[in-house]
Coordinates of C-alpha atoms and ligand atoms in Angstrom, one line a residue:
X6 CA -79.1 -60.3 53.6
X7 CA -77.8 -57.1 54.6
X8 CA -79.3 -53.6 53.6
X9 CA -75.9 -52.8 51.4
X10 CA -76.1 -56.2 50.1
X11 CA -79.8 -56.0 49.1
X12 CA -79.5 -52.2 47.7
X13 CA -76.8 -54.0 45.8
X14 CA -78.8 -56.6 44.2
X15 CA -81.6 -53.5 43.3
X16 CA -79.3 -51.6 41.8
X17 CA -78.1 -54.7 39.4
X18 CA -81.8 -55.4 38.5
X19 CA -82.2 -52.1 37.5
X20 CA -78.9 -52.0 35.5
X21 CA -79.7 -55.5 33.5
X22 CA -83.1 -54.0 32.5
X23 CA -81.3 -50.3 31.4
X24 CA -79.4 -52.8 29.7
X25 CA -81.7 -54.9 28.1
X26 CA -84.2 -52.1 27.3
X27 CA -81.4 -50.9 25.1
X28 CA -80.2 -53.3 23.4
X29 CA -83.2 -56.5 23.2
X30 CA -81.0 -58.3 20.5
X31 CA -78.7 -61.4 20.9
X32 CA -75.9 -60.3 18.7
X33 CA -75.6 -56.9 20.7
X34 CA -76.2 -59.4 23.9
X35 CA -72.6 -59.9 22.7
X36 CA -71.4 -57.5 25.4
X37 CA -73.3 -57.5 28.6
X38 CA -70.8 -59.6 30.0
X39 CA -69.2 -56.2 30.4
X40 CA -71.6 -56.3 33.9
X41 CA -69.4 -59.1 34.9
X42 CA -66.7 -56.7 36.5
X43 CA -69.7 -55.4 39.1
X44 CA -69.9 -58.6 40.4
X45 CA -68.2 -59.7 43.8
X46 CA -67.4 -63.3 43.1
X47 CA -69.3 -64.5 39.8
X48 CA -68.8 -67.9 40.7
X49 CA -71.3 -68.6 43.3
X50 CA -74.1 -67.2 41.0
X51 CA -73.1 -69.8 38.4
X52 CA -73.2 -69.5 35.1
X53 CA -76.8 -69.3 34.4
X54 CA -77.3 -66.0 36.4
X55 CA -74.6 -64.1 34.9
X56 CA -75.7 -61.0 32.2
X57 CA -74.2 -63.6 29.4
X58 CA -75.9 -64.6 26.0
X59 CA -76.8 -67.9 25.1
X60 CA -73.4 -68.5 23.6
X61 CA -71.4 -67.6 26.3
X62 CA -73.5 -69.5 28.9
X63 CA -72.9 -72.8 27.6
X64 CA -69.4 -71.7 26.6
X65 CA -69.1 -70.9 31.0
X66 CA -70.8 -74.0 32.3
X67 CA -67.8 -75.8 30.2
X68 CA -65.4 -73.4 31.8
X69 CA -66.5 -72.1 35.3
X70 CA -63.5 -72.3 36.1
X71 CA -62.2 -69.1 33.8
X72 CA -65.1 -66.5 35.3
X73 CA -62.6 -65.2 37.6
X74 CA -60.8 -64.2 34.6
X75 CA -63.4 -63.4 32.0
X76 CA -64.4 -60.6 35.3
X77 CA -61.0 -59.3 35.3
X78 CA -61.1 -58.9 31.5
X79 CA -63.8 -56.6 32.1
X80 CA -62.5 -55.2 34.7
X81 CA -59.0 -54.4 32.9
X82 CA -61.1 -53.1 29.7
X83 CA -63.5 -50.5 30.9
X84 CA -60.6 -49.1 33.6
X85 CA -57.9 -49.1 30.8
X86 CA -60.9 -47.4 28.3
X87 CA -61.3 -44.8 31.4
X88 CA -57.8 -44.2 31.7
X89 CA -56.7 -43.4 28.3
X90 CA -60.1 -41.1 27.7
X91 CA -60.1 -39.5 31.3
X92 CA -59.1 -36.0 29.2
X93 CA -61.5 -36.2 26.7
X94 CA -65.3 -35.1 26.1
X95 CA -65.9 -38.5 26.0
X96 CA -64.4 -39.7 28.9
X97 CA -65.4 -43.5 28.7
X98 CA -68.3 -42.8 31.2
X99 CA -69.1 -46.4 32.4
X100 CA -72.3 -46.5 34.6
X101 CA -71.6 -48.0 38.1
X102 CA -74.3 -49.8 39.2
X103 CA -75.4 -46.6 41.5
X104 CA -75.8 -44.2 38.3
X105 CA -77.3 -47.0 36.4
X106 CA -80.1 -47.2 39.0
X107 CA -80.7 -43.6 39.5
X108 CA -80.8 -43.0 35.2
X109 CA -84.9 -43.3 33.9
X110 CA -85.5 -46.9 33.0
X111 CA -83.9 -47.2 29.8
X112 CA -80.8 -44.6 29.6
X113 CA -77.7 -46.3 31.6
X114 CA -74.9 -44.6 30.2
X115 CA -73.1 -47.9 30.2
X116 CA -71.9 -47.0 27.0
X117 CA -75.6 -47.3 26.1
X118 CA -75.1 -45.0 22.6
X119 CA -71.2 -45.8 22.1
X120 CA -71.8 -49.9 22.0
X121 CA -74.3 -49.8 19.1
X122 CA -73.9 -46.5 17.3
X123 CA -70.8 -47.7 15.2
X124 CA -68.3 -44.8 15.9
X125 CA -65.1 -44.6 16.6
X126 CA -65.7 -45.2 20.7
X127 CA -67.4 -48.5 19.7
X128 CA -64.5 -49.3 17.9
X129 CA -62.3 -48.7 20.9
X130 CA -64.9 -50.2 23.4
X131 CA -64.3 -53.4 21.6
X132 CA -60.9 -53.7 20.8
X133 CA -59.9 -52.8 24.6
X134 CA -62.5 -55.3 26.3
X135 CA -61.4 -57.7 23.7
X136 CA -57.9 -57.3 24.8
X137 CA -58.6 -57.2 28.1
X138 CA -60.1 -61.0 28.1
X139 CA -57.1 -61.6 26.0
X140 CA -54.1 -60.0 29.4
X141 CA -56.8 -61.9 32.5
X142 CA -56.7 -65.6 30.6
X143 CA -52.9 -65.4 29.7
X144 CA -52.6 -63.9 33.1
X145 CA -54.1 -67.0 34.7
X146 CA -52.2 -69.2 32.6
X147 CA -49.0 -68.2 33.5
X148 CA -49.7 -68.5 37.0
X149 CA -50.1 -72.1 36.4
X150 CA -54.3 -71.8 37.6
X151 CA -55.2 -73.7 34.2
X152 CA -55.1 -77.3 33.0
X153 CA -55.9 -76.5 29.5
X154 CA -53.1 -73.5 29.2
X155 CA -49.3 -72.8 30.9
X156 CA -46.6 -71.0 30.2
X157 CA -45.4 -71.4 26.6
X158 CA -43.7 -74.6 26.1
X159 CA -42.4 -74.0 22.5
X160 CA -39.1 -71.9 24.1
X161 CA -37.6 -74.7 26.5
X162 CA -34.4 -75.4 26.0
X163 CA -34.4 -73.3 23.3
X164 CA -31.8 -70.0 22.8
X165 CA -29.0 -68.9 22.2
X166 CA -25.8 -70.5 23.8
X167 CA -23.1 -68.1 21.5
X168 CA -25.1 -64.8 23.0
X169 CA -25.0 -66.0 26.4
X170 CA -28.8 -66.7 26.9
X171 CA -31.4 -68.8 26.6
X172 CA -35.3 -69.7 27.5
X173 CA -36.4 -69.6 30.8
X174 CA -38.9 -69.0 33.3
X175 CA -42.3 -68.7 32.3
X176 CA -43.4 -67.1 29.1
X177 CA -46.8 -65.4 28.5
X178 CA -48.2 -67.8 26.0
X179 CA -51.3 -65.2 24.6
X180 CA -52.1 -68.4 22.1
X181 CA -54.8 -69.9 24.7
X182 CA -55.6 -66.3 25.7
X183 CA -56.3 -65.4 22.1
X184 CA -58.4 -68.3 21.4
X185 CA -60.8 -67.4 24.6
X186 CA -61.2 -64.5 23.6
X187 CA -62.5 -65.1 20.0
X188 CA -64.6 -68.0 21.3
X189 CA -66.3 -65.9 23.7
X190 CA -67.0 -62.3 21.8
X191 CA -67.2 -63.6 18.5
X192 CA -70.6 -63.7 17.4
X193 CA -70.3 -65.3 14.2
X194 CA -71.9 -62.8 11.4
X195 CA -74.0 -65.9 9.6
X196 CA -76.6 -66.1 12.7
X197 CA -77.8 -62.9 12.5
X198 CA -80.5 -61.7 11.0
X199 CA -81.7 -58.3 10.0
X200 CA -80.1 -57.1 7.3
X201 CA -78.8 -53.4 8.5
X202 CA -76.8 -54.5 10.8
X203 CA -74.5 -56.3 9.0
X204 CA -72.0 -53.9 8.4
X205 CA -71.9 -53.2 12.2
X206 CA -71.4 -56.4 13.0
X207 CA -68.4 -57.0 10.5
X208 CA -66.8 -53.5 12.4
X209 CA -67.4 -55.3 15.6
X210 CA -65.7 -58.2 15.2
X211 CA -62.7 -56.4 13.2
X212 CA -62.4 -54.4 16.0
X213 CA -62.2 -57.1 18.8
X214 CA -59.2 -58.8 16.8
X215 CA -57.5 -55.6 16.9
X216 CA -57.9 -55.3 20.3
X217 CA -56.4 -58.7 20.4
X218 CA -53.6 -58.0 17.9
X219 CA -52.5 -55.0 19.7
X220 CA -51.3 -57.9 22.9
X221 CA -49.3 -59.8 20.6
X222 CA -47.8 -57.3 19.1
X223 CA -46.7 -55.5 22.1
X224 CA -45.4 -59.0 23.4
X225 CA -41.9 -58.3 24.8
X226 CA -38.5 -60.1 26.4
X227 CA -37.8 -59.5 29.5
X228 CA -33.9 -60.9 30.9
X229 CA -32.3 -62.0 33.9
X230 CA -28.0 -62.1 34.5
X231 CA -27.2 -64.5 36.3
X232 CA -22.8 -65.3 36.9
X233 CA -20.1 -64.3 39.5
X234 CA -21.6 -61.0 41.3
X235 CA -23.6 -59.2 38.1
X236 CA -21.3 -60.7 35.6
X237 CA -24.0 -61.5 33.6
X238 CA -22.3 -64.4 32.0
X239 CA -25.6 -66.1 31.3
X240 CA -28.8 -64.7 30.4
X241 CA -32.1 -65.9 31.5
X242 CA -35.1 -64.8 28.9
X243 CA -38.6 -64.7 28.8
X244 CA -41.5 -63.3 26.6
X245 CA -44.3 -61.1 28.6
X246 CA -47.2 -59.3 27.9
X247 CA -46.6 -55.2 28.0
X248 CA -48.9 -53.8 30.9
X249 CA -52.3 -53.6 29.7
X250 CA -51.5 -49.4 29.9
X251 CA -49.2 -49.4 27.3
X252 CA -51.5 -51.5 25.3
X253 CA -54.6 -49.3 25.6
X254 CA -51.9 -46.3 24.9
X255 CA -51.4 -48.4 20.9
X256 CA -55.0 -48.8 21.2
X257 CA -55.5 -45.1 22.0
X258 CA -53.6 -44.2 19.0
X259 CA -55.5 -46.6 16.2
X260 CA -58.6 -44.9 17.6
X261 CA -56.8 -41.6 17.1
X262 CA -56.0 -42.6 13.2
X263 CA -59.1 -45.2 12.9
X264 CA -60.8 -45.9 9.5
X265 CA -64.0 -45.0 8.1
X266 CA -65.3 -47.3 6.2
X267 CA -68.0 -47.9 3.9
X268 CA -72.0 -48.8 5.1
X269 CA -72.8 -50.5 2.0
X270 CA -72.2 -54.4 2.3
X271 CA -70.0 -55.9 -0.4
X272 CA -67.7 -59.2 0.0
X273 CA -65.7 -57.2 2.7
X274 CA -65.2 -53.8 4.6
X275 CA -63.8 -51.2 2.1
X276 CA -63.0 -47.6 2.8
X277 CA -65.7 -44.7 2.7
X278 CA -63.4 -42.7 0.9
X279 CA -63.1 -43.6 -2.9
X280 CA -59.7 -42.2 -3.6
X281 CA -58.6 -43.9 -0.9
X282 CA -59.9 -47.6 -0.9
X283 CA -56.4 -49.1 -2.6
X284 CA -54.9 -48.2 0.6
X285 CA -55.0 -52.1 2.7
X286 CA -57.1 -52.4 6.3
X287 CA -54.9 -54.1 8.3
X288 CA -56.0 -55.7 11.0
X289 CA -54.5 -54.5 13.7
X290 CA -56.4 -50.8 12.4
X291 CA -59.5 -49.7 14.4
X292 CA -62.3 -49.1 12.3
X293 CA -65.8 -47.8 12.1
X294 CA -68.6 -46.3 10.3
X295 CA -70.6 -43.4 11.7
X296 CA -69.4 -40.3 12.5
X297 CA -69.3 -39.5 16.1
X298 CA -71.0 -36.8 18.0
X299 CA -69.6 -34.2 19.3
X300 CA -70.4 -34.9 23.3
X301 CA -71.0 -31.8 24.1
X302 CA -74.4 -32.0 25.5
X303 CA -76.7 -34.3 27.8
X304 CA -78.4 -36.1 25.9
X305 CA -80.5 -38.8 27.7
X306 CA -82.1 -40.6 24.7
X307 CA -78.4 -41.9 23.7
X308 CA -77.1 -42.1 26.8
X309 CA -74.9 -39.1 26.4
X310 CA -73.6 -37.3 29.6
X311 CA -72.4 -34.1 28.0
X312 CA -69.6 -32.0 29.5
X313 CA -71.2 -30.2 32.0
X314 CA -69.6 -30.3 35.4
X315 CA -66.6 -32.2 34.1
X316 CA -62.9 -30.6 35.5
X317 CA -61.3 -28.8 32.7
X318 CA -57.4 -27.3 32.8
X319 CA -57.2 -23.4 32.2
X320 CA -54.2 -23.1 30.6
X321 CA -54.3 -26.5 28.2
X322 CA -54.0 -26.4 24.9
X323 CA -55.2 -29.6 24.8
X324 CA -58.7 -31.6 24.9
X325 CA -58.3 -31.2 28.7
X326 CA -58.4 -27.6 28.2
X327 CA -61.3 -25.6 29.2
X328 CA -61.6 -24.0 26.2
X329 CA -62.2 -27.4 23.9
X330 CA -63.7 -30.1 27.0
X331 CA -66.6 -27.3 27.8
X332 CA -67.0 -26.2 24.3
X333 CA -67.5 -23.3 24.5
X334 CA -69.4 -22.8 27.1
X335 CA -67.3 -21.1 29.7
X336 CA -66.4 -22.1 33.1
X337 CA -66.7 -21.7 36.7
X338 CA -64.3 -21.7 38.9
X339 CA -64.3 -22.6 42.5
X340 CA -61.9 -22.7 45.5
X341 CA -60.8 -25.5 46.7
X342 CA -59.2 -25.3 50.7
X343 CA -56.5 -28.0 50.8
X344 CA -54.8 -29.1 54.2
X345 CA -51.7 -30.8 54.9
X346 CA -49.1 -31.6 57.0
X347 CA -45.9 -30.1 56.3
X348 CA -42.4 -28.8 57.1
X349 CA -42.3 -32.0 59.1
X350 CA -39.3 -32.4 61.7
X351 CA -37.6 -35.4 62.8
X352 CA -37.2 -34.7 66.7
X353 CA -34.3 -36.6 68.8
X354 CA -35.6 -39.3 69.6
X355 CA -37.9 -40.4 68.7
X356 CA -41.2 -38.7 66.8
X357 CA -41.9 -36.3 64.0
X358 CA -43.4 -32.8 64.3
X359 CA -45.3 -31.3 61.4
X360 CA -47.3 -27.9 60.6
X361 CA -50.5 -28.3 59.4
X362 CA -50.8 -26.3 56.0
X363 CA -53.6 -24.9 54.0
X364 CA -53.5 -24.4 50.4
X365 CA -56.4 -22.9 47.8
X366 CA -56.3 -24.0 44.5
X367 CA -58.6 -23.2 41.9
X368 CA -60.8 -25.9 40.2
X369 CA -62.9 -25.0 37.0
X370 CA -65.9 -27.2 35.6
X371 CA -66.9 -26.8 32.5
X372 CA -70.4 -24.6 32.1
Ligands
NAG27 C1 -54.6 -67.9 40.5 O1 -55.4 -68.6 41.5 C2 -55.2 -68.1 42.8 C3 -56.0 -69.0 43.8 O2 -57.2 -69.3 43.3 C4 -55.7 -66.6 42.8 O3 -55.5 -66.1 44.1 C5 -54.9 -65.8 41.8 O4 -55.4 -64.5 41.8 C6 -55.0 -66.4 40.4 N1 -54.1 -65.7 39.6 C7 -54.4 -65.3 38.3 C8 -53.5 -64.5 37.6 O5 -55.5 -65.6 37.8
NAG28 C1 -75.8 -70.6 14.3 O1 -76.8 -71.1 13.5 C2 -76.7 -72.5 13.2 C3 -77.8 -72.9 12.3 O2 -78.9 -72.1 12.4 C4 -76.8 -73.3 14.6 O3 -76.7 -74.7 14.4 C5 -75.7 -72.8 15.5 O4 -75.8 -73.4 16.8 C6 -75.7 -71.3 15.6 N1 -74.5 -70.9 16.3 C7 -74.5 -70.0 17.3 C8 -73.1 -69.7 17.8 O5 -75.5 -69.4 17.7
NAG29 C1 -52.8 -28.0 33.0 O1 -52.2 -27.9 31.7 C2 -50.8 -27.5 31.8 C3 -50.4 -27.3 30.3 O2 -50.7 -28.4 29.6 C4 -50.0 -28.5 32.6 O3 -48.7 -28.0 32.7 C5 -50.6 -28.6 34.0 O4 -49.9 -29.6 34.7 C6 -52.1 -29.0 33.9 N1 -52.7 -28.9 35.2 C7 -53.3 -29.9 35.8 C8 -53.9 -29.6 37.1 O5 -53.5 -31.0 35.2

């Protein structure tokens, strides 16, 4: 093995035990198969060497044959998770292996506090890796690299001959998709034990079918004309999945209007607030049950990286603005020299001439 490849290998070491040090319980075990997306080619450590719980071991020796996916699903999730919180004080910080290995035995940031602390960034943690799994194994389906799954077969021939169109192509069938998914985050709430973590669990698993609601909902048509030069005289039609952006943007905004609810255990979730527990939890709606912190400061216990350091925007309003992402705090601000070409000129014949430009901008980090 090569030095990279071996520094690799240390660095995942130290991440499974960061990872197990925090969380030494099978139900929360749920989700180290988040690790999955570090991993070059899962498939030639087989199943039994993955970071996967019992469940999902014997659930991946059935189905080797869907890790490519199940590592895409992770992949999708925590860069989607990134994406829609890259503004935020809680920016969806994901350890890489690197940072993983240089945090004290114990503290990976891997969403070390955010997976078991019950707020409303576990909430969105699930629902987007759930969803994720749900996009990777449709994915794969439609492009025809599964037995047990295809395109959806319920359309053919079906249409509309009046309107012009009918069925065609291949259509996302998220059925197969949906299924996976439950199969493999599920934990079912009977096998626990331990009574406090009950109502945690019940958020969890809430959560992941809204993450998985949120595909099918945003399922969409897409059309093709076909006739006499654009005529469009017959319409070919299939359903697709949105792009997983758009969904983490619904998902983005049922974490914006999420639901407390209640930490005492009764037949099912209810609402914290009493005057408000007629109103239904539907379940597409994110919920959760502890207030979240405010992410302000390092804290290393939980796993919290603070603001500190983090780009903020001077003239924002918004949480990207230095004002709100630092806190308080103030900022500093530093010059950045940036050079480019420029004022290029196409000269006869036959080459381009360009200036080199500089350019400072100022770039402020948060105190
Ligand atoms: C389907 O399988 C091929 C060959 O193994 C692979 O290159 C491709 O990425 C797969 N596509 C999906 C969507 O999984
Ligand atoms: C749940 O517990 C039952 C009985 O204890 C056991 O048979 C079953 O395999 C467990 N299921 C899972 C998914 O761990
Ligand atoms: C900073 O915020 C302002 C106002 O929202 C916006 O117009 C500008 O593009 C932002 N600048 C950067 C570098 O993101």
């Amino acid at each position: 093995m090569d030095r990279a490849a071996l520094l690799g290998l240390a660095r995942l070491c130290a991440l499974w035990a960061a990872l197990l040090a925090l969380f030494p319980y099978g139900a929360q075990g749920n989700w180290m198969w988040l690790g999955i997306a570090s991993f070059g080619v899962p498939e030639k450590l087989g199943c039994a060497n993955l970071p996967l719980n019992s469940r999902q071991k014997e659930l991946c020796k059935r189905k080797p044959y869907l890790l490519p996916s199940i590592r895409e699903g992770a992949r999708l999730g925590i860069q989607e998770c990134r994406n829609q919180f890259r503004h935020e004080r809680w920016n969806c910080v994901v350890a890489t292996s690197t940072t993983a290995a240089a945090a004290p035995f114990g503290t990976s940031p891997l969403f070390g506090y955010e997976l078991s602390s019950g707020t409303k960034e576990t909430a969105f943690i699930y629902a987007v890796m759930a969803a994720g799994l749900v996009h990777s194994v449709t994915r794969s389906c439609s492009a025809g690299n599964m037995t047990e799954c295809s395109c959806d077969t319920t359309l053919q021939n079906g249409g509309s001959a009046s309107e012009g169109w009918h069925w065609g192509g291949c259509s996302d069938d998220v059925q197969y998709g949906m299924w996976f998914s439950r199969k493999f985050l599920d934990f079912p709430i009977r096998n626990t034990t331990g009574k406090e973590n009950k109502v945690l669990l019940a958020m969890n698993l809430h959560n992941n079918e809204a993450g998985r609601q949120a595909v099918a909902k945003l399922m969409s048509v897409d059309c093709r004309c076909h006739g006499v030069s654009g005529s469009c005289a017959v319409k070919t039609c299939w359903k697709t999945m949105s792009s997983f952006e758009k969904i983490g943007h619904l998902l983005k905004d049922k974490y914006e209007n999420s639901i407390q609810i209640s930490d005492k255990i009764k037949r099912k979730m209810r609402r914290r607030e009493k005057d408000q527990r007629k109103i239904p939890i539907h379940k597409d709606d994110l919920l959760y049950v502890n207030k979240s912190p405010n992410y302000c400061v390092e804290d290393k216990k939980l796993g919290i990286p603070g603001t500190q350091g983090r780009e903020c925007n001077r003239t924002s309003e918004g949480a990207d603005g230095c004002n709100l992402l630092c806190c308080g705090r103030g900022y500093n601000t530093h010059v950045v020299r940036h050079v480019e070409r420029c004022e290029c000129k196409f000269i006869w014949c036959c080459y381009v001439r360009c200036r080199r430009c500089e350019s400072m901008t100022d770039v402020h980090t948060c105190k």
